Coordinates of C-alpha atoms in Angstrom, one line a residue:
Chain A
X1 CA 74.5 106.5 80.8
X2 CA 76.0 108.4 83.5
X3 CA 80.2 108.8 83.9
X4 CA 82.5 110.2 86.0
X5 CA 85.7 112.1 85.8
X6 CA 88.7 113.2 87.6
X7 CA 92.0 114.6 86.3
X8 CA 94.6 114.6 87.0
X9 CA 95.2 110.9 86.9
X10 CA 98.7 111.8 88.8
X11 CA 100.3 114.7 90.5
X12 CA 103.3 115.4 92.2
X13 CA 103.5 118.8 94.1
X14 CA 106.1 120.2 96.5
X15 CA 105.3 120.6 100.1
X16 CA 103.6 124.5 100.4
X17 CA 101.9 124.4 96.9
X18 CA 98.3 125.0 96.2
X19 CA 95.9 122.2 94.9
X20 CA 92.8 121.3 92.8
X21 CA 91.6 118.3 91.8
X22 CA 88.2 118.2 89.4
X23 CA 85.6 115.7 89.2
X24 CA 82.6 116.2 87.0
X25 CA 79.5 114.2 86.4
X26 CA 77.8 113.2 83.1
X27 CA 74.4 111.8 81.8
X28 CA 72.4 112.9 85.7
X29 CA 71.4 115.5 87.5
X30 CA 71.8 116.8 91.4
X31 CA 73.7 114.0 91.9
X32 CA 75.4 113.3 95.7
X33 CA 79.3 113.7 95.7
X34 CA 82.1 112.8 97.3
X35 CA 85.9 113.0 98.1
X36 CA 87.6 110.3 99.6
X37 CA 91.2 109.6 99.8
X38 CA 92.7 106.4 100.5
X39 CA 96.5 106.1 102.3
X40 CA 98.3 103.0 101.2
X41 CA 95.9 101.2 99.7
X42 CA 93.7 100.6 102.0
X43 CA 90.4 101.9 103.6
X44 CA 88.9 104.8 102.3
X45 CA 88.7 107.9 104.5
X46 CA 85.4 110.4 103.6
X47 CA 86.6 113.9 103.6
X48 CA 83.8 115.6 101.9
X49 CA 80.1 115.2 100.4
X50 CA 77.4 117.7 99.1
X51 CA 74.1 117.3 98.4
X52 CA 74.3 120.3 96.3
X53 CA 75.1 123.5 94.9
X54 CA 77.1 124.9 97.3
X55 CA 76.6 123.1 99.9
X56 CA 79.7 121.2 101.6
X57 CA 80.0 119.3 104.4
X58 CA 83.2 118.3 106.2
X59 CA 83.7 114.9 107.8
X60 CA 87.3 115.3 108.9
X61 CA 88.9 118.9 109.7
X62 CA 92.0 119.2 107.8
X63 CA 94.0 121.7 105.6
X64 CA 91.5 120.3 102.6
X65 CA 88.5 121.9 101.5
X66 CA 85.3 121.0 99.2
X67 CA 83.8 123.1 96.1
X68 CA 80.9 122.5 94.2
X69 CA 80.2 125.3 91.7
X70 CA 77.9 123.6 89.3
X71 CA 75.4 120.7 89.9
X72 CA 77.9 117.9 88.7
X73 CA 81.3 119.7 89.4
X74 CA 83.3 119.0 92.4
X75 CA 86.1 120.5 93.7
X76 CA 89.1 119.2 96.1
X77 CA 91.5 122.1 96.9
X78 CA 94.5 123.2 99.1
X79 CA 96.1 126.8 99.6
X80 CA 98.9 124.5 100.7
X81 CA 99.8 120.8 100.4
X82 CA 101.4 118.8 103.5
X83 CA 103.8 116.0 103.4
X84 CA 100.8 113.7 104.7
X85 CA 97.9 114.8 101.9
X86 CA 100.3 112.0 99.7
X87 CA 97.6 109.8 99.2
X88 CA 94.7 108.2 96.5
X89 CA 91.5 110.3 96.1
X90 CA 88.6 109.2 94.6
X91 CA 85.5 110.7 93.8
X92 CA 82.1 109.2 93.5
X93 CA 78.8 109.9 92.8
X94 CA 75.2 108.7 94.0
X95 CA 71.5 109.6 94.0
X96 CA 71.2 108.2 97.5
X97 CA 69.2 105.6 98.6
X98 CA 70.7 102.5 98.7
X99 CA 72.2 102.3 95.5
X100 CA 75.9 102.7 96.1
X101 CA 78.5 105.2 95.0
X102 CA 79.8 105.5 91.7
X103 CA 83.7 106.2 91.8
X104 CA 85.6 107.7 89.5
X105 CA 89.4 106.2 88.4
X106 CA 91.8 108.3 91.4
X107 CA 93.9 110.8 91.3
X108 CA 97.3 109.5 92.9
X109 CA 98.5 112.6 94.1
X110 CA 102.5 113.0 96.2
X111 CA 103.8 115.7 98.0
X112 CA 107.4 116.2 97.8
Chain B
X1 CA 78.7 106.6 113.5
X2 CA 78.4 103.3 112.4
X3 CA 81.0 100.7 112.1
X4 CA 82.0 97.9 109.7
X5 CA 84.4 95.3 110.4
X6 CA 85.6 93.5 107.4
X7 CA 87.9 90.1 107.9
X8 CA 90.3 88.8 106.7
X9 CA 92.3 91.7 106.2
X10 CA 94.7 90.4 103.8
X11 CA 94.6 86.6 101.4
X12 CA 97.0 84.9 100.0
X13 CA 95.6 81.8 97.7
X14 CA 96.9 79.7 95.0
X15 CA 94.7 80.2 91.7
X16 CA 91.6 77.5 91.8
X17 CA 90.9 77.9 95.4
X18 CA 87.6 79.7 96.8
X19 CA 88.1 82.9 98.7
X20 CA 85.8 83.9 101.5
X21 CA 85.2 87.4 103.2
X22 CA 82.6 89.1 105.5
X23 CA 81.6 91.7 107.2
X24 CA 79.8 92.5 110.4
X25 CA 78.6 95.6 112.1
X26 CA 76.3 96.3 115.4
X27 CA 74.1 98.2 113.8
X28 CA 71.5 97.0 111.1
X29 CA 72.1 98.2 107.3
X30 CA 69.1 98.0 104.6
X31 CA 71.4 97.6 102.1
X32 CA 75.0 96.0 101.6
X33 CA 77.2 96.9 99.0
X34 CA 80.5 94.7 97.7
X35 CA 83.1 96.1 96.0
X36 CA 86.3 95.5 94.1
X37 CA 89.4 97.9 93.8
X38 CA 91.9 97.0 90.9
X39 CA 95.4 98.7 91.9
X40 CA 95.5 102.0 91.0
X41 CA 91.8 102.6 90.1
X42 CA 88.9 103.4 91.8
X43 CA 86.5 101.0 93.2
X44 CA 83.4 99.0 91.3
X45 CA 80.5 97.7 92.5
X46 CA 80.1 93.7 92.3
X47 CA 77.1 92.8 94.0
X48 CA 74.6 94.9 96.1
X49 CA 72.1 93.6 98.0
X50 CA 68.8 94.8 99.5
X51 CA 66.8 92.1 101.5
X52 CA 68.0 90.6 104.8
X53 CA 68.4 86.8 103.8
X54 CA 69.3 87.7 100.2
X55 CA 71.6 85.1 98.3
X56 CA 72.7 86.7 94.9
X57 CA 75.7 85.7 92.7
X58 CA 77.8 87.3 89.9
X59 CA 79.4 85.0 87.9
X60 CA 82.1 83.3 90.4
X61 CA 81.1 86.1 92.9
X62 CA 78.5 85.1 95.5
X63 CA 77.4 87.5 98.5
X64 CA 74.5 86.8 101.1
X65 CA 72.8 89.7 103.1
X66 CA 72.8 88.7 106.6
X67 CA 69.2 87.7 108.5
X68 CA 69.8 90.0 111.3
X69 CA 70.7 92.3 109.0
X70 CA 74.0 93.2 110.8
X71 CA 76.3 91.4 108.6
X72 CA 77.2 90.0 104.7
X73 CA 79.9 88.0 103.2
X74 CA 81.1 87.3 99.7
X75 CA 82.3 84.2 98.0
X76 CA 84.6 83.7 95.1
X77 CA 84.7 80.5 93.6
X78 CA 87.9 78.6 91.5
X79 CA 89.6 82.3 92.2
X80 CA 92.1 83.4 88.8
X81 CA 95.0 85.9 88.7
X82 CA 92.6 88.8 88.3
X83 CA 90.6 88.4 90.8
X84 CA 93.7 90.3 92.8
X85 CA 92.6 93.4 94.5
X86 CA 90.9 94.8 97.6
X87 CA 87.3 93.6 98.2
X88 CA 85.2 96.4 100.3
X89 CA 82.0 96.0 102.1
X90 CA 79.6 98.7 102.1
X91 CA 76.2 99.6 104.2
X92 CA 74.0 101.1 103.9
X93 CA 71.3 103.2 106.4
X94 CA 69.9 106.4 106.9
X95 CA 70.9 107.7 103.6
X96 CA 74.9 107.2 104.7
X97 CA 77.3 104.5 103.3
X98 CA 80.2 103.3 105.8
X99 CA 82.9 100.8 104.3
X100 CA 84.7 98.1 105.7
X101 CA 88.4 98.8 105.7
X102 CA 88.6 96.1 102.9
X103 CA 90.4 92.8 102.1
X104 CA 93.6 92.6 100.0
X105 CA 93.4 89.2 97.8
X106 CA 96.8 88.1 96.4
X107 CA 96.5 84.8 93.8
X108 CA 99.3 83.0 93.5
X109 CA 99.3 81.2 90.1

């Protein structure tokens, strides 16, 4: 069966400092990913998806960017974090169609 | 890009009661999606469905697929304490999902 998973489960980092959050895939293969983040609980914002290897695309232009180095690794990284990247951000995984995204448990990251 | 509006935006109900939510969009989907977000986790799918008309239920959980196509809602039936979370819609078309901005449930008990 396929699983998903993303570490760090927390994170506090100061205002300035780099970032990199991992999500990897398990039991498929050229799976569709995603990172969304969520602010308060609420909607979830699409930042990134890729179709694969290497290829990223952007949905909102921000001090983020995307990874994806290996078929079922995804990468969320900053060179420096901002007061309002606080937030929840979830990875998920599909093989499109119209069979929904697969999420993966947050990463409930705050900058200090 | 396409839109969903999902109402209510927040619930408050006392444990036993049904809850309903929908949502509705301008644009057609060929496949909705619900989903349920414990606090602190990521969300999990309930229910999808794929034909306009479609009635299909999960447990307490029942969700219809709109005729036109352009909406869904979701029912939960004699709600309990963990059924506390926020519910999200999801359609789906041209190989691109778009969620509702989801419905907070609160149960009193």
């Amino acid at each position: 069966s396929q699983t998903i998973h993303q570490w760090p489960a927390t994170l506090v980092q100061p205002v300035g400092s780099p970032l990199s959050l991992e999500c990897t895939v398990e039991g498929t293969s050229n799976p569709n990913l995603y990172w969304y983040r969520q602010a308060a609980g609420r909607g979830l914002q699409l930042l990134f998806y890729s179709v694969g290897i290497g290829q990223i695309s952007s949905e909102v232009p921000q001090n983020l960017s995307a990874s994806r180095p290996q078929d079922r690794q995804f990468i969320l990284s900053s060179k420096k974090l901002l007061l309002s990247d606080s937030g929840f951000y979830l990875c998920a995984w599909s093989h499109g169609g119209g069979y929904g995204y697969t999420f993966g448990s947050g990463t409930r990251l705050t900058v200090v | 890009g396409q839109q969903l509006n999902q109402s209510p935006q927040s619930m408050f109900i006392q444990e036993g009661e049904d809850v309903s939510m929908n949502c509705t969009s301008s644009s057609i989907f060929n496949t909705w999606l619900w989903y349920k977000q414990d606090p602190g986790e990521g969300p999990v799918l309930l229910i999808a469905l794929y034909k306009a008309g479609e009635l299909t239920s999960n447990g307490r959980l029942t969700a219809q697929f709109g005729i036109t196509r352009k909406d869904s809602f979701l029912n939960i039936s004699a709600s309990i304490p963990s059924d506390v979370g926020i519910y999200f819609c999801a359609g789906h078309f041209d190989a691109q999902l778009t969620f509702g901005k989801g419905t907070k449930l609160s149960v009193i008990p």
